[in-house]
Short mmCIF file of C-alpha atoms in Angstrom, two decimals:
data_model
loop_
_atom_site.label_atom_id
_atom_site.label_comp_id
_atom_site.label_asym_id
_atom_site.label_seq_id
_atom_site.Cartn_x
_atom_site.Cartn_y
_atom_site.Cartn_z
CA MET A 1 138.16 184.52 73.69
CA ARG A 2 134.56 185.11 74.60
CA SER A 3 133.54 184.56 78.16
CA PRO A 4 131.40 181.42 78.64
CA ALA A 5 129.07 183.44 80.84
CA ARG A 6 125.55 183.54 79.50
CA ARG A 7 124.15 186.89 78.48
CA ILE A 8 120.85 188.57 78.01
CA THR A 9 120.48 191.79 76.08
CA ALA A 10 118.07 194.63 76.65
CA PRO A 11 114.64 193.66 75.34
CA ARG A 12 112.79 195.69 72.78
CA PRO A 13 109.60 197.09 74.34
CA ILE A 14 106.19 197.02 72.72
CA VAL A 15 106.00 198.94 69.47
CA ALA A 16 102.43 200.23 69.38
CA SER A 17 102.74 201.80 65.93
CA ARG A 18 105.13 201.93 63.00
CA ARG A 19 106.76 205.12 64.33
CA SER A 20 110.12 204.77 66.07
CA ARG A 21 110.10 204.81 69.83
CA SER A 22 112.93 205.18 72.33
CA ARG A 23 114.45 201.99 73.68
CA ARG A 24 115.39 201.25 77.27
CA ARG A 25 118.30 198.98 78.09
CA VAL A 26 118.87 196.86 81.18
CA ALA A 27 122.08 195.55 82.65
CA PRO A 28 123.30 192.18 81.30
CA MET A 29 122.37 189.17 83.36
CA ALA A 30 123.03 185.45 83.29
CA VAL A 31 120.65 183.39 81.23
CA ALA A 32 120.41 179.83 80.00
CA THR A 33 120.07 178.79 76.38
CA LEU A 34 117.77 177.08 73.94
CA VAL A 35 118.39 174.81 70.97
CA LEU A 36 115.78 175.12 68.26
CA ALA A 37 115.67 171.65 66.69
CA LEU A 38 113.96 171.33 63.34
CA SER A 39 112.46 167.88 62.87
CA THR A 40 112.92 166.17 59.53
CA PRO A 41 109.56 165.39 57.94
CA LEU A 42 108.79 161.68 58.19
CA ALA A 43 106.83 159.47 55.88
CA PRO A 44 103.66 158.05 57.45
CA ARG A 45 104.23 155.05 59.72
CA LEU A 46 101.88 152.18 59.15
CA ALA A 47 100.21 150.40 62.04
CA GLY A 48 102.66 148.05 63.68
CA GLU A 49 105.77 149.62 62.13
CA ALA A 50 108.71 149.90 64.51
CA SER A 51 109.92 153.30 65.62
CA ALA A 52 113.14 154.59 64.11
CA SER A 53 114.04 156.36 67.35
CA PRO A 54 114.00 155.34 71.02
CA ALA A 55 110.60 155.73 72.62
CA ARG A 56 109.56 156.07 76.22
CA PRO A 57 106.08 154.69 76.77
CA ALA A 58 104.50 155.28 80.13
CA ALA A 59 101.06 154.58 81.51
CA LEU A 60 99.75 157.45 83.64
CA ALA A 61 97.82 156.80 86.83
CA PRO A 62 94.56 158.67 87.47
CA THR A 63 94.79 161.37 90.15
CA GLY A 64 91.28 162.75 90.50
CA GLY A 65 87.76 163.08 89.22
CA ALA A 66 85.95 159.79 88.74
CA ALA A 67 87.75 156.80 90.27
CA ALA A 68 86.87 154.86 87.14
CA LEU A 69 84.69 155.50 84.12
CA SER A 70 81.34 153.74 84.09
CA HIS A 71 80.89 154.65 80.41
CA PRO A 72 83.43 154.42 77.57
CA ALA A 73 86.04 157.15 77.28
CA VAL A 74 85.53 159.32 74.21
CA GLY A 75 88.32 161.91 74.36
CA VAL A 76 91.52 163.20 75.96
CA ALA A 77 93.08 166.66 76.40
CA LEU A 78 96.59 167.39 77.71
CA THR A 79 97.65 170.03 80.21
CA THR A 80 99.87 172.84 78.89
CA ASP A 81 103.11 171.18 80.04
CA GLY A 82 102.10 167.73 78.79
CA ASN A 83 102.48 166.21 82.26
CA GLY A 84 98.79 165.57 82.80
CA ALA A 85 95.55 164.90 81.01
CA TRP A 86 91.78 164.96 81.30
CA VAL A 87 89.80 161.99 79.99
CA VAL A 88 86.06 162.27 79.43
CA GLY A 89 83.51 159.47 79.26
CA SER A 90 80.40 159.44 77.10
CA ASP A 91 78.34 160.29 80.21
CA GLY A 92 80.40 163.42 80.85
CA ALA A 93 82.42 162.00 83.75
CA ILE A 94 86.02 163.28 83.99
CA MET A 95 89.15 161.42 85.08
CA THR A 96 92.33 163.44 85.72
CA TYR A 97 95.91 162.26 85.27
CA GLY A 98 99.23 163.78 86.34
CA ASP A 99 99.03 167.53 87.02
CA ALA A 100 95.55 167.94 85.51
CA THR A 101 93.08 169.53 87.95
CA PHE A 102 89.49 168.32 88.25
CA LEU A 103 87.25 171.29 87.50
CA GLY A 104 83.85 169.64 87.26
CA SER A 105 81.98 167.22 85.03
CA MET A 106 78.58 166.14 83.76
CA GLY A 107 78.89 162.74 85.38
CA GLY A 108 75.64 161.91 87.17
CA HIS A 109 73.65 164.52 85.22
CA LEU A 110 70.96 163.65 82.72
CA LEU A 111 72.20 164.34 79.18
CA ALA A 112 70.07 164.63 76.07
CA SER A 113 72.90 163.11 74.01
CA PRO A 114 76.26 161.47 74.82
CA ILE A 115 79.48 163.44 75.16
CA VAL A 116 81.79 162.95 72.18
CA GLY A 117 84.79 165.22 72.83
CA ILE A 118 86.81 167.51 75.08
CA ALA A 119 89.04 170.55 74.52
CA ALA A 120 91.18 172.31 77.13
CA THR A 121 91.65 176.06 77.42
CA PRO A 122 95.14 177.40 76.56
CA THR A 123 95.74 178.24 80.22
CA GLY A 124 95.12 174.66 81.31
CA ARG A 125 92.62 175.86 83.88
CA GLY A 126 89.43 174.87 82.10
CA TYR A 127 87.83 172.64 79.50
CA TRP A 128 84.76 172.25 77.32
CA LEU A 129 82.79 169.07 76.72
CA VAL A 130 80.70 168.67 73.58
CA ALA A 131 77.77 166.30 73.06
CA SER A 132 76.71 164.68 69.80
CA ASP A 133 73.72 167.07 69.62
CA GLY A 134 76.10 170.05 69.81
CA GLY A 135 75.50 170.86 73.47
CA ILE A 136 78.47 172.55 75.16
CA PHE A 137 79.41 172.22 78.84
CA SER A 138 82.04 174.61 80.25
CA PHE A 139 84.22 174.18 83.34
CA GLY A 140 86.96 176.21 85.03
CA ASP A 141 87.99 179.24 82.99
CA ALA A 142 86.36 177.83 79.84
CA ALA A 143 83.66 180.34 78.89
CA PHE A 144 80.44 179.39 77.15
CA HIS A 145 80.23 181.03 73.72
CA GLY A 146 77.25 179.21 72.29
CA SER A 147 76.28 175.75 71.09
CA MET A 148 74.20 173.78 68.60
CA GLY A 149 72.18 172.20 71.39
CA GLY A 150 68.50 172.45 70.52
CA HIS A 151 69.22 173.10 66.84
CA ARG A 152 68.57 170.64 64.06
CA LEU A 153 71.74 168.96 62.78
CA ASP A 154 72.09 166.97 59.57
CA ARG A 155 74.68 164.75 61.26
CA PRO A 156 75.96 164.41 64.84
CA ILE A 157 78.85 166.44 66.25
CA VAL A 158 82.04 164.37 66.60
CA GLY A 159 84.71 166.80 67.85
CA ILE A 160 85.71 170.19 69.25
CA ALA A 161 88.80 172.41 69.10
CA SER A 162 89.69 175.61 70.97
CA THR A 163 91.00 178.87 69.53
CA PRO A 164 94.47 179.94 70.78
CA SER A 165 92.95 182.75 72.84
CA GLY A 166 90.54 180.39 74.60
CA GLN A 167 87.73 182.79 73.70
CA GLY A 168 86.07 180.52 71.18
CA TYR A 169 85.82 177.03 69.71
CA TRP A 170 84.83 175.05 66.66
CA CYS A 171 82.65 171.94 66.54
CA VAL A 172 82.71 169.50 63.65
CA ALA A 173 79.96 167.11 62.54
CA SER A 174 80.42 163.71 60.93
CA ASP A 175 79.42 165.16 57.52
CA GLY A 176 82.24 167.71 57.81
CA GLY A 177 80.05 170.64 58.80
CA ILE A 178 81.85 173.24 60.95
CA PHE A 179 80.17 175.40 63.62
CA SER A 180 82.09 178.40 64.97
CA PHE A 181 81.56 180.16 68.29
CA GLY A 182 83.18 183.09 70.10
CA ASP A 183 86.29 184.32 68.26
CA ALA A 184 86.52 181.14 66.20
CA ALA A 185 86.41 182.13 62.52
CA PHE A 186 84.82 179.96 59.86
CA HIS A 187 87.39 178.92 57.23
CA GLY A 188 85.38 176.39 55.27
CA SER A 189 84.00 172.89 55.68
CA MET A 190 83.06 169.65 53.94
CA GLY A 191 79.41 170.09 54.86
CA GLY A 192 77.22 169.38 51.84
CA ARG A 193 80.02 167.65 49.94
CA PRO A 194 80.27 163.90 49.32
CA LEU A 195 82.61 162.03 51.65
CA VAL A 196 83.96 158.51 51.23
CA ARG A 197 83.92 158.05 55.01
CA PRO A 198 82.56 160.17 57.89
CA ILE A 199 84.60 162.83 59.66
CA VAL A 200 85.79 161.71 63.11
CA GLY A 201 87.78 164.67 64.47
CA MET A 202 89.42 168.05 63.99
CA ALA A 203 92.48 170.07 65.07
CA SER A 204 93.22 173.79 64.75
CA THR A 205 96.38 175.63 63.71
CA PRO A 206 98.39 177.49 66.41
CA GLY A 207 97.26 180.92 65.27
CA GLY A 208 93.62 179.88 64.98
CA HIS A 209 93.44 180.87 61.30
CA GLY A 210 92.75 177.37 60.04
CA TYR A 211 91.96 173.78 60.92
CA TRP A 212 92.09 170.20 59.71
CA THR A 213 89.34 167.61 59.76
CA VAL A 214 90.00 163.88 59.39
CA ALA A 215 87.78 161.06 58.15
CA SER A 216 87.73 157.48 59.41
CA ASP A 217 89.64 156.35 56.30
CA GLY A 218 92.46 158.80 57.09
CA GLY A 219 91.43 161.43 54.55
CA ILE A 220 92.56 164.94 55.52
CA PHE A 221 90.74 168.17 54.69
CA ALA A 222 92.65 171.43 55.33
CA PHE A 223 91.08 174.88 55.62
CA GLY A 224 92.40 178.41 56.20
CA ASP A 225 96.16 178.44 56.87
CA ALA A 226 96.22 174.73 57.71
CA GLY A 227 98.75 173.07 55.39
CA PHE A 228 98.15 169.71 53.77
CA TYR A 229 101.04 167.39 54.67
CA GLY A 230 99.60 164.09 53.53
CA SER A 231 96.89 161.63 54.50
CA MET A 232 96.00 157.95 54.67
CA GLY A 233 93.08 158.39 52.30
CA GLY A 234 93.13 155.61 49.69
CA THR A 235 95.44 153.42 51.81
CA ALA A 236 94.28 150.14 53.31
CA LEU A 237 94.09 150.46 57.11
CA VAL A 238 94.05 147.74 59.73
CA ALA A 239 91.59 149.77 61.79
CA PRO A 240 89.68 153.04 61.24
CA ILE A 241 91.18 156.40 62.15
CA VAL A 242 89.61 157.82 65.31
CA GLY A 243 91.45 161.09 65.91
CA ILE A 244 93.89 163.80 64.82
CA SER A 245 96.30 165.96 66.80
CA ALA A 246 98.31 168.88 65.40
CA MET A 247 101.91 169.75 66.17
CA LEU A 248 102.41 172.85 68.30
CA ASP A 249 104.13 174.69 65.43
CA GLY A 250 101.27 173.91 63.04
CA HIS A 251 103.57 172.23 60.49
CA GLY A 252 102.40 168.68 60.94
CA TYR A 253 99.86 166.35 62.50
CA ARG A 254 99.35 162.80 63.71
CA LEU A 255 96.45 160.47 63.09
CA VAL A 256 95.64 157.54 65.36
CA GLY A 257 93.73 154.38 64.56
CA ALA A 258 91.47 152.38 66.84
CA ASP A 259 94.23 149.75 67.00
CA GLY A 260 96.78 152.32 68.28
CA GLY A 261 98.52 152.77 64.96
CA VAL A 262 100.03 156.26 64.60
CA PHE A 263 100.56 158.02 61.26
CA SER A 264 102.85 161.07 61.26
CA PHE A 265 102.90 163.83 58.62
CA GLY A 266 104.86 167.05 58.17
CA ASP A 267 107.22 167.63 61.10
CA ALA A 268 105.28 165.30 63.41
CA THR A 269 107.64 162.69 64.79
CA PHE A 270 106.91 159.02 65.44
CA ALA A 271 107.72 157.53 68.86
CA GLY A 272 105.71 154.33 68.71
CA ARG A 273 102.16 153.06 68.68
CA GLY A 274 99.69 152.07 71.35
CA ALA A 275 98.85 148.48 72.14
CA PRO A 276 95.20 148.30 73.17
CA SER A 277 94.00 145.00 74.58
CA SER A 278 90.71 143.34 75.40
CA SER A 279 90.96 144.84 78.89
CA THR A 280 91.66 148.41 77.78
CA GLY A 281 89.43 148.49 74.72
CA PRO A 282 90.29 150.26 71.45
CA VAL A 283 91.96 153.66 71.19
CA VAL A 284 89.48 156.55 70.90
CA GLY A 285 91.60 159.69 71.01
CA LEU A 286 95.03 161.34 70.71
CA SER A 287 96.54 164.55 72.07
CA THR A 288 99.93 166.23 71.53
CA GLY A 289 101.97 168.18 74.09
CA PRO A 290 105.32 169.99 74.19
CA GLY A 291 108.61 168.21 73.69
CA GLY A 292 107.40 165.56 71.26
CA ILE A 293 105.02 163.88 73.68
CA TYR A 294 101.72 162.44 72.52
CA GLN A 295 99.15 160.54 74.50
CA MET A 296 96.38 158.24 73.42
CA VAL A 297 93.39 157.05 75.41
CA THR A 298 91.36 153.85 75.15
CA THR A 299 87.68 153.28 75.89
CA SER A 300 88.55 152.13 79.42
CA GLY A 301 90.21 155.50 80.14
CA THR A 302 93.72 154.05 80.08
CA ILE A 303 96.33 156.54 78.85
CA VAL A 304 99.65 155.70 77.25
CA ALA A 305 102.19 158.49 76.75
CA LEU A 306 104.91 158.23 74.12
CA VAL A 307 107.95 160.49 73.68
CA ALA A 308 110.47 160.38 70.84
CA GLU A 309 113.56 161.05 72.95
CA THR A 310 115.86 161.87 70.05
CA THR A 311 113.41 164.21 68.37
CA ILE A 312 112.29 166.42 71.26
CA ALA A 313 112.46 170.01 70.10
CA PRO A 314 113.70 172.36 72.86
CA ALA A 315 111.84 175.16 71.07
CA ASP A 316 108.59 173.43 72.02
CA LEU A 317 109.73 173.36 75.65
CA MET A 318 110.64 177.04 75.57
CA LEU A 319 107.34 178.01 74.01
CA SER A 320 105.59 175.91 76.63
CA GLY A 321 107.55 177.66 79.39
CA ILE A 322 106.66 181.08 78.02
CA ASN A 323 102.98 180.19 77.74
CA GLN A 324 102.93 178.65 81.21
CA ALA A 325 104.33 181.92 82.57
CA ARG A 326 101.68 183.85 80.65
CA ALA A 327 98.96 181.52 81.91
CA ALA A 328 100.13 181.99 85.49
CA ALA A 329 99.82 185.74 84.95
CA GLY A 330 96.34 185.34 83.47
CA VAL A 331 97.50 186.23 79.95
CA ALA A 332 96.47 184.37 76.79
CA PRO A 333 99.17 182.23 75.14
CA VAL A 334 101.22 183.27 72.13
CA ALA A 335 101.03 181.08 69.03
CA PRO A 336 103.93 180.21 66.70
CA ASP A 337 103.99 182.46 63.63
CA THR A 338 105.78 181.57 60.39
CA ALA A 339 106.85 185.11 59.49
CA LEU A 340 108.14 185.92 62.98
CA GLY A 341 109.91 182.56 63.10
CA SER A 342 111.70 183.31 59.84
CA ILE A 343 112.75 186.78 61.03
CA ALA A 344 113.98 185.40 64.36
CA SER A 345 115.94 182.58 62.72
CA THR A 346 117.65 184.89 60.25
CA TRP A 347 118.63 187.34 62.97
CA SER A 348 120.00 184.60 65.22
CA GLY A 349 122.33 183.65 62.37
CA THR A 350 123.46 187.25 62.08
CA LEU A 351 124.19 187.40 65.82
CA ALA A 352 126.14 184.15 65.67
CA SER A 353 128.24 185.29 62.71
CA THR A 354 129.12 188.60 64.38
CA GLY A 355 129.35 187.38 67.98
CA THR A 356 127.15 190.24 69.15
CA LEU A 357 123.82 190.73 70.90
CA LEU A 358 122.18 193.63 69.10
CA HIS A 359 118.50 194.12 68.38
CA GLN A 360 117.28 194.38 64.81
CA ASP A 361 115.38 197.48 63.72
CA LEU A 362 111.80 196.61 64.65
CA SER A 363 110.45 199.88 63.28
CA ALA A 364 111.96 199.09 59.88
CA LEU A 365 110.39 195.61 59.97
CA LEU A 366 106.99 197.11 60.77
CA ALA A 367 107.35 199.38 57.76
CA SER A 368 108.42 196.59 55.40
CA SER A 369 108.25 192.78 55.67
CA LEU A 370 106.01 192.84 58.78
CA SER A 371 103.75 195.68 57.69
CA SER A 372 100.64 193.63 58.56
CA TYR A 373 101.67 193.64 62.25
CA HIS A 374 100.91 196.52 64.60
CA ALA A 375 103.16 195.51 67.52
CA LEU A 376 106.55 193.84 67.87
CA GLY A 377 108.80 192.99 70.80
CA GLU A 378 112.12 191.17 70.95
CA ILE A 379 114.33 189.47 73.55
CA LEU A 380 117.79 187.99 72.96
CA TYR A 381 120.36 185.85 74.76
CA ASP A 382 123.44 183.74 74.20
CA GLY A 383 125.16 181.08 76.26
CA PRO A 384 126.31 177.44 76.39
CA ALA A 385 124.24 175.26 74.09
CA SER A 386 123.83 172.68 76.87
CA SER A 387 121.75 174.95 79.12
CA PRO A 388 118.07 173.93 79.62
CA PRO A 389 115.34 175.99 77.93
CA GLN A 390 113.37 176.61 81.13
CA ALA A 391 116.38 178.32 82.72
CA ALA A 392 116.23 180.95 79.96
CA VAL A 393 112.55 181.51 80.63
CA ASP A 394 113.26 181.83 84.35
CA ALA A 395 116.03 184.35 83.69
CA TRP A 396 113.82 186.47 81.46
CA MET A 397 111.12 186.34 84.10
CA ALA A 398 113.64 187.64 86.65
CA SER A 399 114.29 190.75 84.53
CA PRO A 400 111.42 193.33 84.74
CA ASP A 401 111.87 194.58 81.17
CA HIS A 402 112.09 191.10 79.68
CA ARG A 403 109.18 189.89 81.79
CA THR A 404 107.08 192.82 80.55
CA ILE A 405 107.51 191.69 76.95
CA MET A 406 106.99 187.98 77.71
CA LEU A 407 103.76 188.61 79.59
CA SER A 408 102.35 191.43 77.48
CA SER A 409 98.75 190.89 76.40
CA ALA A 410 99.53 193.06 73.36
CA TYR A 411 101.20 190.04 71.75
CA SER A 412 99.43 186.98 70.38
CA LEU A 413 102.15 185.55 68.11
CA VAL A 414 105.78 184.50 68.53
CA GLY A 415 108.80 183.35 66.56
CA VAL A 416 111.91 181.67 67.96
CA GLY A 417 115.23 181.41 66.14
CA THR A 418 118.57 180.01 67.26
CA THR A 419 122.03 179.46 65.80
CA THR A 420 124.87 177.57 67.49
CA VAL A 421 128.54 178.36 66.90
CA GLY A 422 131.42 176.79 68.84
CA GLY A 423 129.26 175.58 71.72
CA THR A 424 127.50 178.92 72.10
CA ILE A 425 123.93 179.39 71.04
CA TYR A 426 122.38 182.68 70.01
CA ALA A 427 118.62 182.92 70.45
CA VAL A 428 116.07 185.44 69.25
CA VAL A 429 112.45 185.52 70.41
CA ASP A 430 110.22 187.91 68.48
CA PHE A 431 106.68 188.63 69.73
CA GLY A 432 104.03 190.28 67.58
CA ALA A 433 100.39 190.94 66.85
CA HIS A 434 98.32 191.72 63.76
#
């Protein structure tokens, strides 16, 4: 009988080229485990429809920045762990909630045009504000990469999204025009094309190779590697759509209406809707965090957080833990990658069927199915399926070799795969870069 003790195997170091390199091994150590839960795609939920799973709504209390907004809130951005948020008013004032840190604002400054959106950096230590004239205001570790301020626009800017590296951003106008800055690549737009209703927001894919824009009638326009999972276009809505938020794995998104109605597509889960009142004002924005949490903000700056308890994916929590560790080390986050995820999932099944912890041949993968990648790294573990994901991250961080791979700036992508057999879970985390 196998020992119930949790194990970690020697990590595979960075592979800088497709040539084989020697591997170092470390002594086994105790680790915790992770369950990778795949959410079943849900049909869109109409405004007012009851949740099929238990929900935990919670109103967050402000912790810093402006004591109250003197102008309507126009956007919200979550911290990396989902336990805090920044809310921005049309005058550029910032309110912080939970563990969000106040890093500055445009409140009290003369603006040429109102603020219309906010985007946080991947590290959670900075944010950008964007005005309707395309002006960009950077705070914390958010770097300024350019703006449309002072340039003629056919239609006003309505939203902003960050690249996964935090070294660039996109802005979208109400006619669907896209403006790219820094390392943000242009993947297409609706600019110059007829729209039934104006664009009201955008969201980017985890790898930064695509994005979605959404119109006020719920129409979705996908560009680059952004998949189309459905829309509300052509469906009668109680209230207009005001925002979009993508899932962390890039395989789904949520739309939110001004009345708090939430519409889920792809693997986005539904945990309930908001209930704005005359005192809070209508909903104006939505943001998604790890573990199935999503938060919406009303014009008064009130935030309501919703979590689908039965649909929380531990993989999201593990990815969040890894990226928090990278952020603490000053390293850019890794984004979920479909190919790496498939490789990791397949290998975890192999480990589970054989009861072993052996690395796959990374050099062979670089020469075949992953030939477009120039670096790969892998870490493995097994243990009781009930162990919390963060404990695994902590254990890897405690091992120098594993920590080196987790925090390596050579990697920008990641795939996580797990298989559970007889109460033991086998996990594979593959890091890579193109």
